[in-house]
CSV table of C-alpha atoms and ligand atoms in Angstrom, one decimal:
chain,number,residue,atom,x,y,z
A,1,MET,CA,0.0,0.0,0.0
A,2,THR,CA,1.1,3.5,-0.7
A,3,ALA,CA,2.3,5.4,2.4
A,4,PHE,CA,1.9,9.1,2.1
A,5,ARG,CA,1.4,12.2,4.2
A,6,THR,CA,-2.1,13.3,4.8
A,7,LEU,CA,-3.8,16.3,6.6
A,8,GLU,CA,-3.0,14.5,9.9
A,9,ASP,CA,0.7,15.1,9.3
A,10,LEU,CA,0.4,18.9,8.9
A,11,ASP,CA,0.4,21.5,11.6
A,12,VAL,CA,-2.0,24.1,10.2
A,13,ALA,CA,-3.5,26.2,13.0
A,14,GLY,CA,-2.9,29.9,12.4
A,15,ARG,CA,-0.8,29.0,9.3
A,16,ARG,CA,-1.1,29.8,5.6
A,17,VAL,CA,-1.9,26.6,3.8
A,18,LEU,CA,-1.9,26.5,0.0
A,19,VAL,CA,-4.3,24.0,-1.5
A,20,ARG,CA,-3.8,22.9,-5.1
A,21,ALA,CA,-7.3,21.9,-6.0
A,22,ASP,CA,-8.8,20.8,-9.3
A,23,LEU,CA,-11.3,23.5,-10.1
A,24,ASN,CA,-11.0,23.0,-13.9
A,25,VAL,CA,-14.7,23.3,-14.6
A,26,PRO,CA,-16.5,24.0,-17.8
A,27,LEU,CA,-16.9,27.8,-18.2
A,28,GLN,CA,-19.1,29.5,-20.8
A,29,GLU,CA,-18.8,33.2,-21.1
A,30,GLY,CA,-17.9,33.6,-17.5
A,31,VAL,CA,-20.6,31.2,-16.3
A,32,VAL,CA,-19.6,28.0,-14.4
A,33,GLY,CA,-21.3,24.9,-15.9
A,34,ASP,CA,-21.0,21.6,-14.0
A,35,ASP,CA,-19.7,22.5,-10.5
A,36,TYR,CA,-19.0,18.9,-9.4
A,37,ARG,CA,-15.2,19.5,-9.1
A,38,ILE,CA,-15.8,22.6,-7.0
A,39,ARG,CA,-18.0,20.6,-4.6
A,40,ALA,CA,-15.4,17.8,-4.5
A,41,SER,CA,-12.8,20.3,-3.3
A,42,LEU,CA,-14.8,21.4,-0.2
A,43,PRO,CA,-14.1,18.7,2.3
A,44,THR,CA,-10.4,19.5,2.4
A,45,ILE,CA,-10.9,23.3,2.4
A,46,ASN,CA,-13.5,23.1,5.1
A,47,GLU,CA,-11.4,20.8,7.3
A,48,LEU,CA,-8.4,23.2,7.0
A,49,ARG,CA,-10.7,26.2,7.9
A,50,ASP,CA,-12.1,24.4,10.9
A,51,ARG,CA,-8.6,23.7,12.1
A,52,GLY,CA,-7.8,27.4,12.0
A,53,ALA,CA,-5.7,27.5,8.8
A,54,ARG,CA,-5.6,30.5,6.5
A,55,VAL,CA,-6.6,28.8,3.3
A,56,VAL,CA,-5.2,29.8,-0.1
A,57,VAL,CA,-6.5,27.8,-3.1
A,58,CYS,CA,-5.1,27.5,-6.6
A,59,SER,CA,-6.0,25.6,-9.7
A,60,HIS,CA,-5.6,25.6,-13.5
A,61,LEU,CA,-8.7,26.5,-15.6
A,62,GLY,CA,-8.8,25.5,-19.3
A,63,ARG,CA,-5.9,26.0,-21.6
A,64,PRO,CA,-5.2,29.7,-21.9
A,65,LYS,CA,-2.1,30.9,-23.6
A,66,GLY,CA,-0.8,33.3,-21.0
A,67,ALA,CA,-3.0,35.6,-18.9
A,68,ASP,CA,-6.4,35.9,-20.4
A,69,PRO,CA,-9.4,37.4,-18.6
A,70,ALA,CA,-11.7,34.8,-20.3
A,71,TYR,CA,-10.0,32.2,-18.1
A,72,SER,CA,-10.0,34.1,-14.9
A,73,MET,CA,-10.7,32.2,-11.7
A,74,GLY,CA,-13.2,34.9,-10.6
A,75,PRO,CA,-16.4,33.1,-11.4
A,76,VAL,CA,-15.1,29.8,-10.1
A,77,ALA,CA,-14.0,31.5,-6.8
A,78,ALA,CA,-17.5,33.0,-6.5
A,79,ARG,CA,-19.1,29.6,-6.8
A,80,LEU,CA,-16.7,28.1,-4.4
A,81,GLY,CA,-17.7,30.8,-1.8
A,82,GLU,CA,-21.4,30.2,-2.5
A,83,LEU,CA,-21.1,26.4,-2.1
A,84,GLY,CA,-18.8,26.5,0.9
A,85,GLY,CA,-20.6,29.4,2.7
A,86,PHE,CA,-17.4,31.4,3.3
A,87,GLU,CA,-15.8,34.7,2.2
A,88,VAL,CA,-13.7,34.4,-0.9
A,89,VAL,CA,-11.3,36.9,-2.5
A,90,THR,CA,-9.6,36.4,-5.9
A,91,ALA,CA,-6.0,37.4,-6.2
A,92,ALA,CA,-5.0,39.6,-9.2
A,93,ASP,CA,-2.2,37.2,-10.2
A,94,VAL,CA,-0.9,33.7,-9.5
A,95,ALA,CA,2.1,34.3,-7.2
A,96,GLY,CA,3.1,37.9,-7.6
A,97,GLU,CA,2.3,41.1,-5.7
A,98,GLY,CA,-1.4,40.6,-6.3
A,99,ALA,CA,-1.3,37.2,-4.5
A,100,GLN,CA,0.8,38.5,-1.7
A,101,ALA,CA,-1.5,41.5,-1.1
A,102,ALA,CA,-4.7,39.3,-1.2
A,103,ILE,CA,-3.2,36.9,1.4
A,104,ALA,CA,-1.9,39.6,3.6
A,105,GLY,CA,-5.2,41.4,3.6
A,106,ALA,CA,-7.5,38.4,4.1
A,107,GLY,CA,-9.3,38.2,7.4
A,108,PRO,CA,-9.4,34.9,9.3
A,109,GLY,CA,-11.8,32.5,7.6
A,110,THR,CA,-11.5,34.2,4.2
A,111,VAL,CA,-10.4,31.9,1.4
A,112,VAL,CA,-8.0,33.4,-1.1
A,113,VAL,CA,-8.2,32.0,-4.6
A,114,LEU,CA,-5.1,32.6,-6.7
A,115,GLU,CA,-5.4,33.4,-10.4
A,116,ASN,CA,-5.4,30.5,-13.0
A,117,THR,CA,-2.0,28.8,-12.6
A,118,ARG,CA,-1.8,28.5,-16.4
A,119,PHE,CA,-1.5,32.3,-16.7
A,120,GLU,CA,2.2,31.6,-15.8
A,121,ALA,CA,4.3,30.0,-18.6
A,122,GLY,CA,6.4,28.4,-15.8
A,123,GLU,CA,3.5,26.3,-14.5
A,124,THR,CA,3.7,23.4,-17.0
A,125,LYS,CA,7.5,23.6,-17.1
A,126,ASN,CA,7.7,23.3,-13.4
A,127,ASP,CA,9.8,26.4,-13.4
A,128,PRO,CA,11.8,26.8,-10.2
A,129,ALA,CA,11.1,30.5,-10.0
A,130,LEU,CA,7.4,30.0,-10.1
A,131,ALA,CA,7.6,27.1,-7.6
A,132,ASP,CA,9.6,29.3,-5.3
A,133,ALA,CA,7.1,32.1,-5.5
A,134,LEU,CA,4.2,29.8,-4.8
A,135,ALA,CA,6.0,28.2,-1.9
A,136,ALA,CA,6.7,31.7,-0.4
A,137,LEU,CA,3.0,32.4,-0.2
A,138,ALA,CA,2.3,29.7,2.4
A,139,ASP,CA,3.7,27.7,5.3
A,140,ALA,CA,2.3,24.4,4.1
A,141,PHE,CA,1.0,22.8,0.9
A,142,VAL,CA,-1.8,20.4,0.3
A,143,LEU,CA,-2.2,18.6,-3.1
A,144,ASP,CA,-5.8,17.7,-3.7
A,145,ALA,CA,-5.9,17.7,-7.5
A,146,PHE,CA,-5.8,14.1,-8.5
A,147,GLY,CA,-6.7,15.0,-12.1
A,148,SER,CA,-3.4,17.0,-12.2
A,149,ALA,CA,-1.2,14.6,-10.1
A,150,HIS,CA,0.2,13.0,-13.2
A,151,ARG,CA,1.8,16.2,-14.3
A,152,ALA,CA,5.0,17.5,-12.6
A,153,HIS,CA,4.0,21.2,-12.7
A,154,ALA,CA,5.1,24.1,-10.5
A,155,SER,CA,1.7,24.1,-8.6
A,156,THR,CA,1.7,20.3,-8.1
A,157,VAL,CA,5.2,18.9,-7.6
A,158,GLY,CA,7.4,22.0,-7.6
A,159,VAL,CA,5.7,23.6,-4.5
A,160,ALA,CA,5.4,20.3,-2.7
A,161,GLU,CA,9.1,19.9,-2.8
A,162,ARG,CA,9.7,23.2,-1.1
A,163,ILE,CA,7.4,23.4,2.0
A,164,PRO,CA,5.8,20.8,4.3
A,165,SER,CA,3.2,19.0,2.1
A,166,ALA,CA,0.5,16.4,2.3
A,167,ALA,CA,-2.4,14.9,0.3
A,168,GLY,CA,-5.9,16.5,0.8
A,169,ARG,CA,-8.9,14.3,1.5
A,170,LEU,CA,-9.9,13.9,-2.2
A,171,LEU,CA,-6.4,12.8,-3.3
A,172,GLU,CA,-6.2,10.5,-0.3
A,173,ALA,CA,-9.5,8.8,-1.3
A,174,GLU,CA,-8.2,8.5,-4.9
A,175,ILE,CA,-4.9,6.9,-3.8
A,176,THR,CA,-6.7,4.5,-1.5
A,177,ALA,CA,-9.1,3.5,-4.2
A,178,PHE,CA,-6.4,2.9,-6.8
A,179,ASP,CA,-4.3,0.9,-4.3
A,180,ARG,CA,-7.2,-1.6,-4.2
A,181,LEU,CA,-6.9,-2.0,-8.0
A,182,LEU,CA,-3.1,-2.1,-8.0
A,183,HIS,CA,-2.4,-4.4,-5.1
A,184,ASP,CA,-3.9,-7.8,-4.7
A,185,PRO,CA,-7.4,-7.0,-6.1
A,186,ASP,CA,-10.3,-9.4,-5.1
A,187,ARG,CA,-11.0,-11.7,-8.0
A,188,PRO,CA,-12.5,-11.8,-10.6
A,189,TYR,CA,-10.9,-8.5,-11.5
A,190,VAL,CA,-12.6,-7.0,-14.6
A,191,VAL,CA,-11.7,-3.9,-16.5
A,192,VAL,CA,-14.1,-2.2,-18.9
A,193,LEU,CA,-12.5,0.2,-21.5
A,194,GLY,CA,-14.2,2.3,-24.1
A,195,GLY,CA,-14.1,5.9,-25.3
A,196,ALA,CA,-12.6,7.6,-28.3
A,197,LYS,CA,-9.1,6.5,-28.9
A,198,VAL,CA,-7.1,3.3,-28.4
A,199,SER,CA,-3.9,5.4,-28.6
A,200,ASP,CA,-4.9,7.0,-25.3
A,201,LYS,CA,-5.3,3.6,-23.7
A,202,LEU,CA,-2.7,1.2,-25.2
A,203,GLY,CA,-0.3,1.8,-22.3
A,204,VAL,CA,-2.9,0.9,-19.7
A,205,ILE,CA,-4.1,-2.1,-21.7
A,206,ARG,CA,-0.6,-3.5,-21.8
A,207,ALA,CA,0.0,-2.9,-18.1
A,208,LEU,CA,-3.4,-4.3,-16.9
A,209,LEU,CA,-3.8,-7.3,-19.1
A,210,PRO,CA,-1.5,-9.5,-17.1
A,211,LYS,CA,-3.3,-8.5,-13.9
A,212,VAL,CA,-6.9,-8.8,-14.8
A,213,ASP,CA,-9.2,-11.8,-15.4
A,214,ALA,CA,-11.1,-10.1,-18.2
A,215,MET,CA,-10.9,-6.9,-20.2
A,216,LEU,CA,-14.1,-5.8,-22.0
A,217,VAL,CA,-13.5,-3.3,-24.8
A,218,GLY,CA,-16.2,-1.2,-26.4
A,219,GLY,CA,-16.4,2.4,-27.6
A,220,ALA,CA,-14.7,3.7,-30.8
A,221,MET,CA,-11.5,2.0,-29.7
A,222,CYS,CA,-12.9,-1.5,-30.1
A,223,PHE,CA,-12.8,-1.1,-33.9
A,224,THR,CA,-9.1,-0.8,-34.0
A,225,LEU,CA,-9.0,-4.1,-32.0
A,226,LEU,CA,-11.5,-5.7,-34.3
A,227,ALA,CA,-9.6,-4.5,-37.4
A,228,ALA,CA,-6.4,-6.0,-35.9
A,229,GLU,CA,-8.2,-9.4,-35.6
A,230,GLY,CA,-8.9,-9.1,-39.4
A,231,TYR,CA,-12.6,-8.3,-39.1
A,232,HIS,CA,-14.5,-6.0,-41.5
A,233,VAL,CA,-15.4,-2.9,-39.5
A,234,GLY,CA,-16.7,-0.8,-42.4
A,235,ALA,CA,-16.4,3.0,-41.9
A,236,SER,CA,-16.0,2.7,-38.1
A,237,ARG,CA,-13.2,4.7,-36.5
A,238,VAL,CA,-9.9,2.8,-36.8
A,239,GLU,CA,-6.5,4.1,-35.8
A,240,GLU,CA,-4.5,2.6,-38.7
A,241,ASP,CA,-1.2,3.4,-37.1
A,242,ARG,CA,-2.0,1.4,-34.0
A,243,VAL,CA,-3.3,-1.8,-35.7
A,244,ASP,CA,0.1,-3.5,-35.5
A,245,ASP,CA,0.6,-2.6,-31.8
A,246,VAL,CA,-2.9,-3.8,-31.0
A,247,ARG,CA,-2.3,-7.1,-32.8
A,248,GLU,CA,0.8,-7.7,-30.8
A,249,VAL,CA,-1.1,-7.3,-27.6
A,250,LEU,CA,-4.0,-9.5,-28.8
A,251,ASP,CA,-1.5,-12.2,-29.9
A,252,GLY,CA,0.4,-12.0,-26.7
A,253,PRO,CA,0.1,-14.3,-23.6
A,254,ASP,CA,-2.9,-12.4,-22.1
A,255,GLY,CA,-4.6,-11.5,-25.4
A,256,ALA,CA,-7.4,-14.1,-24.8
A,257,LYS,CA,-8.6,-12.1,-21.8
A,258,VAL,CA,-9.8,-9.3,-24.1
A,259,MET,CA,-13.5,-9.5,-24.9
A,260,LEU,CA,-14.7,-7.7,-28.0
A,261,PRO,CA,-18.3,-6.9,-29.1
A,262,GLU,CA,-20.0,-9.5,-31.3
A,263,ASP,CA,-22.7,-7.0,-32.4
A,264,VAL,CA,-22.8,-3.3,-32.8
A,265,VAL,CA,-25.3,-0.5,-33.6
A,266,ALA,CA,-24.2,0.9,-36.9
A,267,ALA,CA,-25.2,4.0,-38.8
A,268,GLU,CA,-24.3,5.4,-42.2
A,269,GLU,CA,-23.5,8.9,-41.0
A,270,PHE,CA,-22.1,10.3,-37.8
A,271,ALA,CA,-25.2,12.1,-36.7
A,272,ALA,CA,-27.6,12.0,-33.8
A,273,GLY,CA,-30.6,11.2,-35.9
A,274,ALA,CA,-28.9,8.8,-38.4
A,275,PRO,CA,-30.9,5.7,-39.2
A,276,HIS,CA,-29.2,2.7,-37.5
A,277,ARG,CA,-29.4,-1.0,-37.2
A,278,VAL,CA,-27.7,-3.9,-35.3
A,279,VAL,CA,-25.1,-5.7,-37.3
A,280,PRO,CA,-22.4,-8.3,-36.5
A,281,ALA,CA,-19.3,-6.6,-35.2
A,282,GLY,CA,-17.1,-8.6,-37.5
A,283,ARG,CA,-19.1,-7.9,-40.7
A,284,ILE,CA,-20.0,-4.2,-40.7
A,285,PRO,CA,-21.1,-3.1,-44.2
A,286,GLY,CA,-18.6,-0.9,-46.0
A,287,GLU,CA,-20.5,2.3,-45.7
A,288,ALA,CA,-21.6,1.8,-42.0
A,289,MET,CA,-19.9,2.8,-38.8
A,290,GLY,CA,-20.3,1.3,-35.4
A,291,LEU,CA,-21.6,3.9,-32.9
A,292,ASP,CA,-22.6,1.6,-29.9
A,293,ILE,CA,-22.3,-2.0,-28.7
A,294,GLY,CA,-25.2,-4.2,-29.7
A,295,PRO,CA,-27.8,-6.1,-27.5
A,296,GLU,CA,-26.0,-9.4,-27.4
A,297,THR,CA,-22.8,-7.7,-26.4
A,298,ILE,CA,-24.6,-5.8,-23.7
A,299,GLU,CA,-25.9,-9.1,-22.3
A,300,ARG,CA,-22.5,-10.8,-22.3
A,301,PHE,CA,-20.6,-7.7,-20.9
A,302,SER,CA,-23.2,-7.2,-18.2
A,303,ALA,CA,-22.9,-10.8,-17.0
A,304,VAL,CA,-19.2,-10.5,-16.7
A,305,ILE,CA,-19.4,-7.1,-15.0
A,306,ARG,CA,-22.0,-8.3,-12.4
A,307,GLY,CA,-19.7,-11.3,-11.6
A,308,ALA,CA,-16.7,-9.1,-10.8
A,309,ASP,CA,-15.3,-8.7,-7.3
A,310,THR,CA,-13.1,-5.8,-8.4
A,311,LEU,CA,-14.0,-3.6,-11.4
A,312,PHE,CA,-12.6,-0.6,-13.1
A,313,TRP,CA,-14.5,1.2,-15.9
A,314,ASN,CA,-13.1,4.0,-18.1
A,315,GLY,CA,-14.7,5.2,-21.3
A,316,PRO,CA,-18.2,5.0,-22.7
A,317,MET,CA,-19.4,2.1,-24.9
A,318,GLY,CA,-20.8,4.3,-27.6
A,319,VAL,CA,-21.7,7.8,-28.6
A,320,PHE,CA,-23.8,8.1,-25.4
A,321,GLU,CA,-24.4,11.8,-26.0
A,322,TRP,CA,-27.0,10.7,-28.6
A,323,GLN,CA,-30.0,8.8,-27.4
A,324,ALA,CA,-29.9,6.3,-30.3
A,325,PHE,CA,-26.4,5.2,-29.3
A,326,ALA,CA,-26.6,5.5,-25.5
A,327,ALA,CA,-28.0,2.1,-24.6
A,328,GLY,CA,-24.6,0.3,-24.4
A,329,THR,CA,-23.2,2.9,-22.0
A,330,ARG,CA,-26.4,3.0,-20.0
A,331,ARG,CA,-26.7,-0.8,-19.6
A,332,VAL,CA,-23.0,-1.1,-18.7
A,333,ALA,CA,-23.5,1.6,-16.1
A,334,GLU,CA,-26.5,-0.3,-14.7
A,335,ALA,CA,-24.4,-3.5,-14.6
A,336,VAL,CA,-21.6,-1.6,-12.8
A,337,ALA,CA,-24.1,-0.1,-10.4
A,338,SER,CA,-25.6,-3.4,-9.5
A,339,CYS,CA,-22.2,-5.2,-9.2
A,340,GLY,CA,-21.6,-6.2,-5.6
A,341,GLY,CA,-17.8,-6.0,-5.8
A,342,TYR,CA,-15.5,-3.0,-5.4
A,343,THR,CA,-16.2,-0.7,-8.4
A,344,VAL,CA,-14.2,2.3,-9.6
A,345,ALA,CA,-15.2,4.5,-12.5
A,346,GLY,CA,-12.9,7.2,-14.0
A,347,GLY,CA,-12.7,9.3,-17.1
A,348,GLY,CA,-14.5,12.6,-17.8
A,349,ASP,CA,-17.1,11.3,-20.2
A,350,SER,CA,-17.7,8.0,-18.4
A,351,VAL,CA,-18.3,9.8,-15.1
A,352,ALA,CA,-20.5,12.4,-16.9
A,353,ALA,CA,-22.5,9.5,-18.3
A,354,LEU,CA,-22.9,7.9,-14.9
A,355,ARG,CA,-24.1,11.2,-13.5
A,356,ALA,CA,-26.4,11.8,-16.4
A,357,PHE,CA,-28.0,8.4,-15.7
A,358,GLY,CA,-28.2,9.2,-12.0
A,359,MET,CA,-26.0,6.2,-11.1
A,360,ASP,CA,-23.0,8.0,-9.8
A,361,GLY,CA,-23.9,7.1,-6.2
A,362,ALA,CA,-23.9,3.4,-7.0
A,363,VAL,CA,-20.2,2.9,-7.6
A,364,SER,CA,-17.7,2.4,-4.8
A,365,HIS,CA,-15.4,5.2,-6.0
A,366,LEU,CA,-16.1,7.8,-8.6
A,367,SER,CA,-12.7,9.1,-9.7
A,368,THR,CA,-12.1,12.7,-10.5
A,369,GLY,CA,-9.2,11.9,-12.8
A,370,GLY,CA,-9.3,10.4,-16.3
A,371,GLY,CA,-5.8,10.4,-17.7
A,372,ALA,CA,-4.3,10.5,-14.1
A,373,GLY,CA,-6.1,7.3,-13.2
A,374,LEU,CA,-5.0,5.5,-16.3
A,375,GLU,CA,-1.4,6.6,-15.8
A,376,LEU,CA,-1.6,5.5,-12.2
A,377,LEU,CA,-2.8,2.1,-13.2
A,378,GLU,CA,-0.1,1.9,-15.9
A,379,SER,CA,2.9,3.0,-13.9
A,380,GLY,CA,1.9,2.3,-10.3
A,381,SER,CA,2.5,5.9,-9.1
A,382,LEU,CA,2.3,9.5,-10.2
A,383,PRO,CA,4.8,12.4,-9.8
A,384,GLY,CA,2.3,14.2,-7.5
A,385,ILE,CA,2.0,11.1,-5.3
A,386,ASP,CA,5.7,10.4,-5.2
A,387,VAL,CA,6.5,13.8,-3.6
A,388,LEU,CA,4.1,13.0,-0.8
A,389,LYS,CA,5.4,9.5,0.0
A,390,THR,CA,6.8,8.7,3.4
A,391,THR,CA,8.8,5.6,2.5
B,1,ADP,P1,-13.4,9.3,-21.0
B,1,ADP,O1,-13.5,10.8,-21.0
B,1,ADP,O2,-14.4,8.6,-20.2
B,1,ADP,O3,-12.0,8.8,-20.8
B,1,ADP,P2,-13.0,9.4,-23.9
B,1,ADP,O4,-12.7,10.8,-23.8
B,1,ADP,O5,-11.9,8.4,-24.2
B,1,ADP,O6,-13.7,8.9,-22.6
B,1,ADP,O7,-14.1,9.1,-25.0
B,1,ADP,C1,-15.4,9.6,-25.0
B,1,ADP,C2,-16.0,9.9,-26.3
B,1,ADP,O8,-15.9,8.7,-27.2
B,1,ADP,C3,-17.4,10.3,-26.3
B,1,ADP,O9,-17.5,11.6,-26.7
B,1,ADP,C4,-18.1,9.3,-27.2
B,1,ADP,O10,-19.1,9.9,-28.0
B,1,ADP,C5,-17.0,8.8,-28.1
B,1,ADP,N1,-17.3,7.5,-28.6
B,1,ADP,C6,-17.6,6.4,-28.0
B,1,ADP,N2,-17.9,5.4,-28.8
B,1,ADP,C7,-17.7,5.8,-30.1
B,1,ADP,C8,-17.9,5.3,-31.4
B,1,ADP,N3,-18.2,4.0,-31.5
B,1,ADP,N4,-17.6,6.1,-32.4
B,1,ADP,C9,-17.3,7.4,-32.3
B,1,ADP,N5,-17.1,8.0,-31.0
B,1,ADP,C10,-17.4,7.2,-29.9
B,2,MG,MG1,-13.0,12.4,-22.5
């Protein structure tokens, strides 16, 4: 099991504590969309406030090229204050005079939110000067952004190396959940993968196949696997440059653990209202593309999922955003929700699907990290976790 510092290990009363949260929420013309990530950051912030800390929060937001008012943390900070029921002030910059002034002027109980960390070019380069400036703002540091823990940035790893640091409650829960997947999982251990691109997930497929009992693959990525097996996938999405890599995995010692769809819902155009029909996954007509898994596949996948004692799910089974192609993802979500084993779901779109179906409460752990979770399963740790380890 991973041994790492938590909030118990930090002395925070009366001290300035910088929290790196993941407040990267969808923002449209200054209005916060889904505020799930803001809510998820509250337990750590509230605990620190209750213990008398002077809390400073930072996060990245979107992908601005330098300082850009369209990506200001202002609206996010306002929502944080509403949801948390505390005073919030937004600093005028990330770690400069604006941040210093905001922190110096904040009364007890007020939460200071720094500007978008991506306003600083040094953030993604883990620039020592930016890490020094962030570290100078606080007496202790708490990393709570699991979704950013796979990146060694100034606001994740850089600052953690410079002042006493620990994992927040959200990161702690993520590490604990992934430990159960990584170390001695209860069996059968089943992994369900879907989503857009096999190239995003080849690393994790390779790393997990020897460890799992079954790997069910749907989504657009299954067509590259079907193509590698020599099947006719019609106009379905195939990553041609990955077919050889995929074939190597499927022909390898654990290739037989991969379960592919036997039927798919296919359409002749990529559109919400496109006419569609169920066809065999290995004989998709030339002009048709698979946009969801079919009913027989749903039954077979669901049975394997319900029989799992440990389960990890990442990536929707089809274009679930469109009603006509949502059944595969919905039924897989239902099977995951009714599975009595230990279940973890991750990935922005898969989690969005679970929440849209109202089934997010039925999984053992809903991960806030997509890429971070995959990278953790692939390599066993993350840069943001390594800096918090005690052994
Ligand atoms: P996650 O965010 O859960 O990791 P991804 O980002 O990898 O998932 O993939 C999600 C996207 O994949 C969704 O927008 C979905 O519409 C798309 N998708 C799933 N199945 C297909 C398919 N058969 N053809 C095209 N796109 C698909
Ligand atoms: Mg996604």
